[in-house]
Structures are given as C-alpha cells and as structure tokens.
mmCIF file of C-alpha atoms and ligand atoms in Angstrom:
data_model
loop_
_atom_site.group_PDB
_atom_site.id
_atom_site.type_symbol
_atom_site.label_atom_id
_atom_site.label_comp_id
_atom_site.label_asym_id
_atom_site.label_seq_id
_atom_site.Cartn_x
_atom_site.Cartn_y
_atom_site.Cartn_z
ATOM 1 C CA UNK A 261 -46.982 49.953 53.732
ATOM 2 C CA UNK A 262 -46.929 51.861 57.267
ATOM 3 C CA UNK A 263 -44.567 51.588 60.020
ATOM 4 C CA UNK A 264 -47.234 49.742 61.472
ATOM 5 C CA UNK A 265 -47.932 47.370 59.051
ATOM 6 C CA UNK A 266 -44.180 46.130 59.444
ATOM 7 C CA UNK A 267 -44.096 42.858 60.763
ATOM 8 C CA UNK A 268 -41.715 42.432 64.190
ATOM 9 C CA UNK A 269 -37.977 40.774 63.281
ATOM 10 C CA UNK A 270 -39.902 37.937 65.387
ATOM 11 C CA UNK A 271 -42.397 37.296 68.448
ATOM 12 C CA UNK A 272 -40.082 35.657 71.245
ATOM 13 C CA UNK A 273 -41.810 32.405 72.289
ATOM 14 C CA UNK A 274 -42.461 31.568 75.915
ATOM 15 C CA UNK A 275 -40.286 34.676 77.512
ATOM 16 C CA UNK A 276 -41.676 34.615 80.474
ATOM 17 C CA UNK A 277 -41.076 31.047 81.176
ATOM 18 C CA UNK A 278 -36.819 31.226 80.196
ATOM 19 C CA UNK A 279 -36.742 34.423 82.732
ATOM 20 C CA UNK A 280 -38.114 32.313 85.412
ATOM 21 C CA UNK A 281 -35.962 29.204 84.088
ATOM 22 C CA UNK A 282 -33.000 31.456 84.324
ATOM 23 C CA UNK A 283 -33.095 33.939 87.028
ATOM 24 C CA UNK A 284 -31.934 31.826 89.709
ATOM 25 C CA UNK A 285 -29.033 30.780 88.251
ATOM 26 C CA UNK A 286 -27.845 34.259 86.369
ATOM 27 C CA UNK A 287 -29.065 36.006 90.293
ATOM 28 C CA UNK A 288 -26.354 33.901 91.732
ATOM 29 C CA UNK A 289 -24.195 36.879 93.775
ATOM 30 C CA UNK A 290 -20.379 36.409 92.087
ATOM 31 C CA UNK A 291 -19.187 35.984 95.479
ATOM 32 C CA UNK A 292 -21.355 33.047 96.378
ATOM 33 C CA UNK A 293 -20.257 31.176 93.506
ATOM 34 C CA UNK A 294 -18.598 27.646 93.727
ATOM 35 C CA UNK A 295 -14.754 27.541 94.444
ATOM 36 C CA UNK A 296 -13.119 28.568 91.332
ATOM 37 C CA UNK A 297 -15.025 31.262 90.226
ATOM 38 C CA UNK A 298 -13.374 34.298 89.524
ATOM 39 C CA UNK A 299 -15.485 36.414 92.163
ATOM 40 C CA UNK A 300 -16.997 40.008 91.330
ATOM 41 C CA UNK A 301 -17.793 38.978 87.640
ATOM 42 C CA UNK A 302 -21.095 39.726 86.796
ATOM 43 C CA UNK A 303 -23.576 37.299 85.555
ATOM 44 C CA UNK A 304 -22.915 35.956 81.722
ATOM 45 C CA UNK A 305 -25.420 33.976 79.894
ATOM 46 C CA UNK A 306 -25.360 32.643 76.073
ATOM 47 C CA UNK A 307 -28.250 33.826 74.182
ATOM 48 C CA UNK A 308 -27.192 31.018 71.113
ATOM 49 C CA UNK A 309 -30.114 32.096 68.557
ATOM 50 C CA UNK A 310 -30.415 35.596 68.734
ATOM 51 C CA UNK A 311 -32.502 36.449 65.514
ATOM 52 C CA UNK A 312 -35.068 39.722 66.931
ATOM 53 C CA UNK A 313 -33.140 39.442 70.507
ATOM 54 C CA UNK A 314 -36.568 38.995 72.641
ATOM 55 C CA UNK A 315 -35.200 36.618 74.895
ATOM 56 C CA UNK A 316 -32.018 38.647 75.262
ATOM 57 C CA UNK A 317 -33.991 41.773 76.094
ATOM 58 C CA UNK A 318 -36.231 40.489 78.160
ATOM 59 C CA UNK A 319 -33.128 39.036 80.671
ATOM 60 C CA UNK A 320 -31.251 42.034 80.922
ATOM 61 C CA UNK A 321 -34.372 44.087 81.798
ATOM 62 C CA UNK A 322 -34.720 41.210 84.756
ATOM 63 C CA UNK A 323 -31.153 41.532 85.766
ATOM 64 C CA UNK A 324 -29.664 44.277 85.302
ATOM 65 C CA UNK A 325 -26.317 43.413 85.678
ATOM 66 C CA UNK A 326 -26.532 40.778 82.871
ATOM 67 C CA UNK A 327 -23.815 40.511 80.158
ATOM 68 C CA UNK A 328 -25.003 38.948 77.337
ATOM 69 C CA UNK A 329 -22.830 36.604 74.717
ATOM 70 C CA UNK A 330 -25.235 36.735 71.763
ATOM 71 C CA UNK A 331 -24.964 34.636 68.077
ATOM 72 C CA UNK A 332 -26.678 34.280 65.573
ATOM 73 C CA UNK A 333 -25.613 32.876 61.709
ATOM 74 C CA UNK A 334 -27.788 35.284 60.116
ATOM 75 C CA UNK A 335 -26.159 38.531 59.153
ATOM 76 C CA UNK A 336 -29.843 40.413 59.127
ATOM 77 C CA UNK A 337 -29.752 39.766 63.427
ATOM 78 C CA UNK A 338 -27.555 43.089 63.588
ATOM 79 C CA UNK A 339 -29.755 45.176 63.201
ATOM 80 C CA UNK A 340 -31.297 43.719 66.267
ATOM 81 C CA UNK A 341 -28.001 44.231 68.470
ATOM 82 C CA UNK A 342 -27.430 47.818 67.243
ATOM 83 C CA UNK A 343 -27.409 49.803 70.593
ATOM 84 C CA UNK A 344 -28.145 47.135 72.551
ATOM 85 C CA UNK A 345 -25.862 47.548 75.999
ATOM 86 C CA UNK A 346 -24.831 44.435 77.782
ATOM 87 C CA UNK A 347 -24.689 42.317 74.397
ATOM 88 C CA UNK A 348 -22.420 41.294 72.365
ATOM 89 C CA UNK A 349 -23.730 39.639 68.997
ATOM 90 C CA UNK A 350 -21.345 37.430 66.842
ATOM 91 C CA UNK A 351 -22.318 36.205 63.199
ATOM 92 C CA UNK A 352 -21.678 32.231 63.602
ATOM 93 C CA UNK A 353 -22.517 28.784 63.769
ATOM 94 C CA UNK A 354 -23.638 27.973 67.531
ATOM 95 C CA UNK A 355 -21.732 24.907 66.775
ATOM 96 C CA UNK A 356 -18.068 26.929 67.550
ATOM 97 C CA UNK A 357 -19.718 28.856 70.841
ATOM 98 C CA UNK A 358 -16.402 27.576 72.643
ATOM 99 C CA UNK A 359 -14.603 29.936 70.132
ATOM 100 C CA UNK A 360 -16.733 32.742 70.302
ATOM 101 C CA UNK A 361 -17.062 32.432 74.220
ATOM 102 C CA UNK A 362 -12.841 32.246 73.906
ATOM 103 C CA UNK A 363 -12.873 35.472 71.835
ATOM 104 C CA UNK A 364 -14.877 36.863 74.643
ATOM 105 C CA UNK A 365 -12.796 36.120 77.505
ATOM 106 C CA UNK A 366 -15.363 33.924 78.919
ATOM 107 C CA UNK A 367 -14.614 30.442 80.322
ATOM 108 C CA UNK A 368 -17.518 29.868 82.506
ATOM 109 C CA UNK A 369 -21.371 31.010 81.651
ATOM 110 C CA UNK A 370 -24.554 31.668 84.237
ATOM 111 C CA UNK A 371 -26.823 30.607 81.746
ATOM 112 C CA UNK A 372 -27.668 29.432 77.985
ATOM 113 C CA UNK A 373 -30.608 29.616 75.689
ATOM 114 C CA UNK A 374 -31.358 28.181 72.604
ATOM 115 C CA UNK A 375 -33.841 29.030 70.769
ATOM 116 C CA UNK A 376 -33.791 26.829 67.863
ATOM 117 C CA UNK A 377 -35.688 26.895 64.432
ATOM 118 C CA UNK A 378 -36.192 30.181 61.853
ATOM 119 C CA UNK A 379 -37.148 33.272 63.064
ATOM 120 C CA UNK A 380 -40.377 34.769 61.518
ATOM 121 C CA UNK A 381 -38.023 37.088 59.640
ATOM 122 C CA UNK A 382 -36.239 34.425 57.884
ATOM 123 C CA UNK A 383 -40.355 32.922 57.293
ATOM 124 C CA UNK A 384 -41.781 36.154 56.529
ATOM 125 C CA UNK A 385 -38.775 37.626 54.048
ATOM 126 C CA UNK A 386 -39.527 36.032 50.617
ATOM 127 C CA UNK A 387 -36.532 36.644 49.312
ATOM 128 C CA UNK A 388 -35.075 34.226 51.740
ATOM 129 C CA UNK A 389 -36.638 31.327 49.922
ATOM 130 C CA UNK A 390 -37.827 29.526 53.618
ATOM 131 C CA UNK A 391 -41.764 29.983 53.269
ATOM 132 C CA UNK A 392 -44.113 28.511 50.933
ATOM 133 C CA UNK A 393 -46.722 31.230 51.426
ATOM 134 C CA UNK A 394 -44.199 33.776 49.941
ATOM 135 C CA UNK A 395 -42.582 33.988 46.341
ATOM 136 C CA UNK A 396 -38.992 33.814 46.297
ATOM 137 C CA UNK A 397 -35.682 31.821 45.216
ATOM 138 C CA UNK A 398 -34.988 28.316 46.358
ATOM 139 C CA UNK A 399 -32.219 29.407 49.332
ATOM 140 C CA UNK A 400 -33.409 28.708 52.738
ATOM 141 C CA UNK A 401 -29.653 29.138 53.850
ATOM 142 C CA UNK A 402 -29.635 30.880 57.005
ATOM 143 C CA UNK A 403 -26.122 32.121 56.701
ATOM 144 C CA UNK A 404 -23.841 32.319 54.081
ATOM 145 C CA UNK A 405 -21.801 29.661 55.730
ATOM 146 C CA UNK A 406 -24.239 27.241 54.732
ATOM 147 C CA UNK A 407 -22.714 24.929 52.193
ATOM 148 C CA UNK A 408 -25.563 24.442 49.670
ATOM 149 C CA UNK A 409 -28.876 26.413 48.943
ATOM 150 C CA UNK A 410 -32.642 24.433 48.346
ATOM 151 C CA UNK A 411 -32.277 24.554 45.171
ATOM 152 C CA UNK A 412 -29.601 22.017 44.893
ATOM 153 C CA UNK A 413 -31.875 19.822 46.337
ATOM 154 C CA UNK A 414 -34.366 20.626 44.977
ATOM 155 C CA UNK A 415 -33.378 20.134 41.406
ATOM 156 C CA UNK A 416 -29.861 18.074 41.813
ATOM 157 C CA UNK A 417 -30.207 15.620 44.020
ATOM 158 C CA UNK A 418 -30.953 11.979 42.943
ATOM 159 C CA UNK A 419 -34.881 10.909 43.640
ATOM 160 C CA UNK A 420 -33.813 8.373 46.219
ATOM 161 C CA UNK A 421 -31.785 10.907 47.675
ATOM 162 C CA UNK A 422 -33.968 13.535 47.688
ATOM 163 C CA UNK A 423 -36.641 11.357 48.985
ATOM 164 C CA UNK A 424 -34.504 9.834 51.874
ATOM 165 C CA UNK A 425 -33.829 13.848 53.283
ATOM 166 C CA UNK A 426 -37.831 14.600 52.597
ATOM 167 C CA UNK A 427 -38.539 11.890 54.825
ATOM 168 C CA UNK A 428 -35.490 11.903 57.515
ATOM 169 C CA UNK A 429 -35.983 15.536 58.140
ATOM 170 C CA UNK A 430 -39.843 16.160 57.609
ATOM 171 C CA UNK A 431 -41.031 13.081 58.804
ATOM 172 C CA UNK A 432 -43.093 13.345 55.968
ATOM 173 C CA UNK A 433 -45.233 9.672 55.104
ATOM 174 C CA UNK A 434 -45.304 11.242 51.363
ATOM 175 C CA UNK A 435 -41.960 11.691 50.442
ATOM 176 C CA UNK A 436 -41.615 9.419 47.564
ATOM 177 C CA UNK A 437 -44.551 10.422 45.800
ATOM 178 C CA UNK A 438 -43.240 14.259 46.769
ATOM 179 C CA UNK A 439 -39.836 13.143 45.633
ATOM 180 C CA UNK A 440 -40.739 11.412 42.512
ATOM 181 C CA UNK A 441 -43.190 14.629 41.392
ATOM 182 C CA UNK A 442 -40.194 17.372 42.334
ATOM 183 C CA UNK A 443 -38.016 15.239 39.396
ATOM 184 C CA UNK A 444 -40.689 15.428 37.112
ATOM 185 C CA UNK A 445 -40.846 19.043 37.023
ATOM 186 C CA UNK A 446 -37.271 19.782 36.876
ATOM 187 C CA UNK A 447 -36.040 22.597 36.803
ATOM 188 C CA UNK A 448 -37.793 24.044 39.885
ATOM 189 C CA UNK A 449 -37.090 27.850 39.855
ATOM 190 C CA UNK A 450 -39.097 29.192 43.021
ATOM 191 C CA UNK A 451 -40.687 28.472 46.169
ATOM 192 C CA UNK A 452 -44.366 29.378 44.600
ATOM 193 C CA UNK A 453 -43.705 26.595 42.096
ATOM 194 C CA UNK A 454 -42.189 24.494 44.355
ATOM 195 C CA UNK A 455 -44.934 24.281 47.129
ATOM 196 C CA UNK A 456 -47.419 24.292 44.060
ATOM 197 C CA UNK A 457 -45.413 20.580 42.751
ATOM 198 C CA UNK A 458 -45.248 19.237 46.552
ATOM 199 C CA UNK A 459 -49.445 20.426 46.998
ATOM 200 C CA UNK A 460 -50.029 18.206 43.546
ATOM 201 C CA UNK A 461 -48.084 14.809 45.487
ATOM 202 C CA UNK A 462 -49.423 15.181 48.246
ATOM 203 C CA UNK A 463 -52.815 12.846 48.367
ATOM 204 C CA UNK A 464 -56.387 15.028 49.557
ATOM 205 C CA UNK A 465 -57.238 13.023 52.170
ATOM 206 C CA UNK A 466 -54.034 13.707 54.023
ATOM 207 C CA UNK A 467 -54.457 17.697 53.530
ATOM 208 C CA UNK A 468 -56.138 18.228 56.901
ATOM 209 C CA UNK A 469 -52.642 19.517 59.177
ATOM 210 C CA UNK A 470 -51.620 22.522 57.364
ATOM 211 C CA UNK A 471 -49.937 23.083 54.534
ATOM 212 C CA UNK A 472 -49.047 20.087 52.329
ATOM 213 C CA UNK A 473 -45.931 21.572 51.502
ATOM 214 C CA UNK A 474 -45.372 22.394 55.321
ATOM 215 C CA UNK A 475 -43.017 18.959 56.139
ATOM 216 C CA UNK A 476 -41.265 18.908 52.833
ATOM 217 C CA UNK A 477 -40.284 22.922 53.403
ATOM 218 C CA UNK A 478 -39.188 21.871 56.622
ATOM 219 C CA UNK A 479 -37.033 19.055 55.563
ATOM 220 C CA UNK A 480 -35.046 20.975 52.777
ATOM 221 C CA UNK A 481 -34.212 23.578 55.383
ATOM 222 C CA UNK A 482 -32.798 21.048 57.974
ATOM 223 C CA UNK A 483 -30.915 20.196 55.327
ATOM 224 C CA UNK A 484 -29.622 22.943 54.046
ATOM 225 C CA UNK A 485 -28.273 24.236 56.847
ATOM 226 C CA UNK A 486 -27.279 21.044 58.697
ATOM 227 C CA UNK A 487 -29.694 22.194 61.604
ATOM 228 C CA UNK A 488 -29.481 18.927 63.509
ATOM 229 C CA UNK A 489 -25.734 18.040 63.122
ATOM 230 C CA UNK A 490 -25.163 21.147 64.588
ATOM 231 C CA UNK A 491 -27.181 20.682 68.084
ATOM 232 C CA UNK A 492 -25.750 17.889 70.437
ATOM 233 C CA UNK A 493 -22.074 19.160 69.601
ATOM 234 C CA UNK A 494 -23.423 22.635 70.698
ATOM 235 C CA UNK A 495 -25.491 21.337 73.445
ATOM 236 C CA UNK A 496 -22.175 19.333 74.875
ATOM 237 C CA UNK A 497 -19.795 22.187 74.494
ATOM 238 C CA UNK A 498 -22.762 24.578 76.299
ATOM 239 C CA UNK A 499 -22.939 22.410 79.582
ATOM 240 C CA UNK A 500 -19.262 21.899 79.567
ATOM 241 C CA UNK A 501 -18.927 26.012 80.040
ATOM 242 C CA UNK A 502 -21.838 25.829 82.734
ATOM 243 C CA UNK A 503 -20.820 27.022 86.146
ATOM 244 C CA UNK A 504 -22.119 24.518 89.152
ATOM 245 C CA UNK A 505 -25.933 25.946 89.594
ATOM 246 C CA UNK A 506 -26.138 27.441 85.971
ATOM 247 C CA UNK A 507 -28.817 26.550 83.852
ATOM 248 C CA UNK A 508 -29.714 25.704 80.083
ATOM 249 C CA UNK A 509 -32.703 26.877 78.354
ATOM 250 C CA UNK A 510 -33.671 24.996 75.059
ATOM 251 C CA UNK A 511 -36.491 25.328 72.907
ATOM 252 C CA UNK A 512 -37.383 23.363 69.935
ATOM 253 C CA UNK A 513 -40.172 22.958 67.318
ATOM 254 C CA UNK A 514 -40.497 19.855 66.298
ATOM 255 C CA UNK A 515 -40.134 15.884 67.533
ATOM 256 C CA UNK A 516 -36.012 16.084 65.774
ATOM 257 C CA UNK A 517 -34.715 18.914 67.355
ATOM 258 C CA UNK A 518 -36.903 17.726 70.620
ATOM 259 C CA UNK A 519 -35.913 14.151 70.574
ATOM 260 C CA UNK A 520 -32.198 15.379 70.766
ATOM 261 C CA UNK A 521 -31.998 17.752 73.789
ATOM 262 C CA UNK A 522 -34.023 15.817 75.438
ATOM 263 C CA UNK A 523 -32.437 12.611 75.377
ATOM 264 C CA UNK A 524 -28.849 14.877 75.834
ATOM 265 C CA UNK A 525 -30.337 16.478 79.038
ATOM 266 C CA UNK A 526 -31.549 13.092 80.460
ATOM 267 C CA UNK A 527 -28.555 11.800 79.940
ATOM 268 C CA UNK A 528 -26.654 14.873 81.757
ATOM 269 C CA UNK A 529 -29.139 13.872 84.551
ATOM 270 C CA UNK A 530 -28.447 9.940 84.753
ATOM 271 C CA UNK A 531 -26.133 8.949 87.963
ATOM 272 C CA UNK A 532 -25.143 6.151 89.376
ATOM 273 C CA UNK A 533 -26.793 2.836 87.503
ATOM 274 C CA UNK A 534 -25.452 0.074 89.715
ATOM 275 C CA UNK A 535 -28.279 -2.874 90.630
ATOM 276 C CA UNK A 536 -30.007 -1.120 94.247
ATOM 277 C CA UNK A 537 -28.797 -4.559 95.705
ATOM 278 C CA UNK A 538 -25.119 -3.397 95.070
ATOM 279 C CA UNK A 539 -24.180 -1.947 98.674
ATOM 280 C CA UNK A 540 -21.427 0.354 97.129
ATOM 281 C CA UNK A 541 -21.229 2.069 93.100
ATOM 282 C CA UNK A 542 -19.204 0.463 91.158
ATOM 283 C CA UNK A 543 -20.097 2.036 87.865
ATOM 284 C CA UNK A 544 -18.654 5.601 88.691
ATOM 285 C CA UNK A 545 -21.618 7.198 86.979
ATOM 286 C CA UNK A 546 -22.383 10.814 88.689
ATOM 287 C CA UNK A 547 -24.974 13.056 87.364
ATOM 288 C CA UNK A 548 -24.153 16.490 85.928
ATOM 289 C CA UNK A 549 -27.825 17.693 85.864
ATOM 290 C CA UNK A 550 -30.626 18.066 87.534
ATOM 291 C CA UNK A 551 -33.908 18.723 84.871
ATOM 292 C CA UNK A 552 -35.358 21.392 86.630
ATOM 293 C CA UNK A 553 -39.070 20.126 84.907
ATOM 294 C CA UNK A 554 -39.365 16.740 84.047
ATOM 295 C CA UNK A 555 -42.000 17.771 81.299
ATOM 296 C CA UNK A 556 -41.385 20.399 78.423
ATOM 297 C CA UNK A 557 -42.922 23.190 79.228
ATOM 298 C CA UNK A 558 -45.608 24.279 76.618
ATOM 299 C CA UNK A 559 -47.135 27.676 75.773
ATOM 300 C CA UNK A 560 -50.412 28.281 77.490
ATOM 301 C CA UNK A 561 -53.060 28.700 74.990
ATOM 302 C CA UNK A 562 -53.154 32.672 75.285
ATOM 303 C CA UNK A 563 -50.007 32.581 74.032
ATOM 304 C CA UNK A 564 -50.677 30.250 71.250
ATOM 305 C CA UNK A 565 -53.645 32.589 70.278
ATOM 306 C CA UNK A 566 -51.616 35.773 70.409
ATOM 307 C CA UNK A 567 -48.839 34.001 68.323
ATOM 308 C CA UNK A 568 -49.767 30.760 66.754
ATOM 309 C CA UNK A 569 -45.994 30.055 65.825
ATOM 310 C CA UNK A 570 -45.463 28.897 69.599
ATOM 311 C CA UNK A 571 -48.014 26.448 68.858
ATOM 312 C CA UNK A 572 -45.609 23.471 68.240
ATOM 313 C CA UNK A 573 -42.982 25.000 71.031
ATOM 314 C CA UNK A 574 -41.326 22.934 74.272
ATOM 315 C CA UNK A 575 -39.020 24.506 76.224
ATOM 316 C CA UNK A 576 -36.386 21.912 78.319
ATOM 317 C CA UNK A 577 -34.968 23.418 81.262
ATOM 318 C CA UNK A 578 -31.672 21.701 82.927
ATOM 319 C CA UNK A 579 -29.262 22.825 85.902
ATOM 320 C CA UNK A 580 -25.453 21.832 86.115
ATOM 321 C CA UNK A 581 -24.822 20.242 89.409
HETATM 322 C C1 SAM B 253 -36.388 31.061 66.648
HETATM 323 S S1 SAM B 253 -35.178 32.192 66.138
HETATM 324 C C2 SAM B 253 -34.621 32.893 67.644
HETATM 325 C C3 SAM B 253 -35.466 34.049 68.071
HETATM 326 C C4 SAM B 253 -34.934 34.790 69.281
HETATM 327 N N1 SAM B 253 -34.921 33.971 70.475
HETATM 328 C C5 SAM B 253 -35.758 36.037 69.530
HETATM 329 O O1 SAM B 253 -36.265 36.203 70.645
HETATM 330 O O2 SAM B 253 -35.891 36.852 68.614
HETATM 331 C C6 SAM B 253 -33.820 31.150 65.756
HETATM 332 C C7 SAM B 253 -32.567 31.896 65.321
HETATM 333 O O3 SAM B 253 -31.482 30.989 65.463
HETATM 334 C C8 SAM B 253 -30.615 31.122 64.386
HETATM 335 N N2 SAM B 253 -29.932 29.837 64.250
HETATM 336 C C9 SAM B 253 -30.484 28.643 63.951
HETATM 337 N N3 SAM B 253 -29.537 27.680 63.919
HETATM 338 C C10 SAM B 253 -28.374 28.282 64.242
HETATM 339 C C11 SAM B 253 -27.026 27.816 64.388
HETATM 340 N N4 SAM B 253 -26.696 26.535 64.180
HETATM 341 N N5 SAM B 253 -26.091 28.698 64.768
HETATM 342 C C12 SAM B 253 -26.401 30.012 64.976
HETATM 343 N N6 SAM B 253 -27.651 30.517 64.815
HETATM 344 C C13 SAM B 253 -28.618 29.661 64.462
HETATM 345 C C14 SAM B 253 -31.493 31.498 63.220
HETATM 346 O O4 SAM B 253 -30.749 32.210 62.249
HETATM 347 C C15 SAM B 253 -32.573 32.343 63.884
HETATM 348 O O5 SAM B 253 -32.276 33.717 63.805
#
C-alpha cells in the first residue's frame, strides 16, 4: 500500500458550517466579555470528540488565538494531537468534561463541539470490530473504559435481551428475527460472520437502505459503549461552563443521538410559559439559549458526494444567553 493509498484518520463533516457557528462567540475580545470574566484570557473552546482533529484544526487556523480543550476516549486520537499547538487532548469519557476542564484550569469555555458517532478510523480499522465490511473481532469498544465488548452481546446476552438493545438502539423493525438467528449460531467469533447471520434474518424485500447488517452494527455499538447515556449529562455540564454569548456546536448521525440534543437545546431555549393573558410571570421560567438555527443544518450535496459519511449528518447550533 502507498502513502497515498492510506485512508485519512477521518473526513471532518460540515467544517465550514461549526467555524461560522463558532466564530462569533470564540472572536469575543476578553475584555468585552460579561462581568465576571477573568479579562485578557484568550478564547477556549471544547473540541469533545476529537478523533482526526478536523474541526479542531480548522478553528485555530480561523482564530488564531484559540486554545483548544480537546478529548477523545480513543487512545489511537494521539497521534492526531502530536504537535498540535493550542491543544490539549485528554483520553476520556466526554461525560467527566467538568473534570478534565478542572484539570485544565478552565471554569468558563467560548465554545463546544461535539461531534458525535465513530470516526472513519474506528469504521475503517478492522481490527476494531465496528464495520461489517471489514473482518475483525467482535469489540466495537471505543475505549478501553468501555465496560463490555460486542461480543458479549453478541453471544451472551439472553434473545429477549439481545433483541430489546437491537431494536432500542438500531431502530431496527427486524430485531427479533435478527435476534432469534444470532442465538442460533452461537458462538459468533467475527464481524464477517456476524454481518453474514444478521444478512440471512433480515427479509429481501427490506434490503433496499444499505446494508442489512447496517442498524444491528449500529445498535451493538451504542451499546457497548453506552453512547447515549453519556450525551445529555455531557450536554448539561457543557452549557453550564458556557460563558454569556458562547455557543455549542453538536452534530449527530442518527434520529437517537438527534432526538436528544435537540429536545436538550429547545429546552435551554424555553422561557417564560405563563398563559399571554397573565399580565405578570409567575412561572419564573427564563431562557438560557437562544438556537441560533431553528433547523439542523445539513450538508449540501457536494459535500455528501465528496464524503458520503455526512450523508445522515445535522449539526444543532445553540448560544448561552
Ligand atoms: C465523528 S468522530 C469525531 C471526528 C472529529 N470531529 C474530526 O474532525 O476528526 C467521533 C469521535 O468521538 C469519540 N467519542 C464518541 N463518544 C465519546 C465519548 N462519550 N467521550 C469521548 N469521546 C467520544 C470517538 O472515539 C470518535 O473519535
């Protein structure tokens, strides 16, 4: 194989889109900032899912006075950080950001970005068991904090069980008839066979979106590394460390992760609720965001050609007020 032939660590999804999202609010001059503030400090934003660092590189080169808090779970992101000025990368869960934001001497952040999912090296490695167009072991864990690997699932869990997470976390209208064909061929020993079981359940009319094993893939690696438990906790403890004008950047790939940030951001953005015919509040409620686009924004189709895994991407953008 040549250099060439070396696939990227990953292809950073709508870049251009989180720079604009984020500018304003990581332009801010220190001294203009809200009462409070230590003044001078230069901008800090939260780049939560660094993986191949694209969104991280592409903010400092727009402001170039830009520190960077970067983490990532996966171990293999170093080798993205390494000589990388302006960031500092820390292996862990973005769950405990308070603590690594704490370790950093940072109580306050510009900005944050989330860029949630797998990175196409996680997809692309086979020996990281995610993909079921590449050989490997059942892992899928994305750290080795993760409690459990696939193949727990995969080959321990009971079939009601294993066909409750198959259809929780890949929405996947199948997921008996997967789950019931996955305990048939116990033991499971790799991802080959594994797609190769889930292709067999998985009825020919309904092949036409994808991959058949596409959902059920999906669902074991929510599972496996409790992707969704993870997000509001992270998403509270992110706006709680948001200066007044800072702004949150999230971007998810499917209806779960979506259906989460944006019912946390709407909520940020919901004020007072008292009947209009009330002539004073009485419920107390104040808004702490404004959603800077009502709409997810959505790669334009160029994009989608150049890199078809932005296809499924929507990218939230909110401002602390
Ligand atoms: C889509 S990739 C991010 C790509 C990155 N924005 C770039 O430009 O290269 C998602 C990354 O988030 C990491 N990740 C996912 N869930 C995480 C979590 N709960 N805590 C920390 N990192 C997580 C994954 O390991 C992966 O590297």
């Amino acid at each position: 194989m040549s250099r060439d032939d070396i696939p990227p660590y990953h292809v950073p999804v709508l870049v251009d889109q989180v720079v604009a999202a984020m500018t304003p609010a990581a332009m801010t001059p220190a001294a203009m900032t809200p009462a409070g503030t230590t003044p001078g400090r230069p901008s800090v934003v939260l780049d939560a899912t660094f993986g191949g660092g694209g969104h991280s590189r592409a903010l400092l080169a727009a402001l170039p006075s830009l520190r960077v808090i970067a983490i990532d779970r996966d171990p293999d992101a170093a080798g993205s950080a390494a000589g990388l000025a302006r960031v500092s990368l820390h292996q862990a869960d973005f769950r405990d950001l308070e603590t690594v934001l704490a370790k950093e001497g940072v109580d306050e952040l510009d900005g944050a970005v989330f860029d949630l999912g797998v990175s196409s090296h996680q997809l692309d490695v086979g020996d990281r068991g995610f993909s079921y167009r590449s050989p490997g072991p059942l892992d899928m864990r994305m750290g080795p904090d993760a409690r459990f690997d696939a193949a727990h699932l995969v080959n321990d869990l009971d079939r009601d069980e294993l066909a409750r997470v198959i259809r929780r976390y890949g929405e996947e209208h199948f997921a008996g008839r997967i789950a019931d064909a996955i305990v048939a061929a116990r033991p499971i020993g790799d991802t080959a066979r594994l797609a190769e079981v889930v292709a067999g359940a998985v009825p020919a009319r309904a092949r036409d979106h994808g991959h058949p094993a596409r959902r059920t893939f999906q669902a074991l690696r929510i599972a496996v590394n409790d992707e969704l438990a993870a997000l509001e906790p992270a998403l509270d403890a992110a706006l709680r460390l948001l200066r007044r004008g800072g702004r949150i950047a999230v971007i998810s790939y499917h209806s779960l992760e979506d259906r989460i940030v944006k019912r946390r951001l709407a909520a940020g953005a919901v004020g007072c609720t008292c009947p209009p015919e009330l002539p004073v509040c009485v419920c107390g409620g104040v808004a702490e965001l404004r959603l800077v686009s009502r709409k997810a924004i959505r790669p334009h189709d160029a994009e989608i050609e150049r890199n078809p895994r932005a296809r499924s991407a929507r990218l939230r953008v909110a401002e602390k007020i």
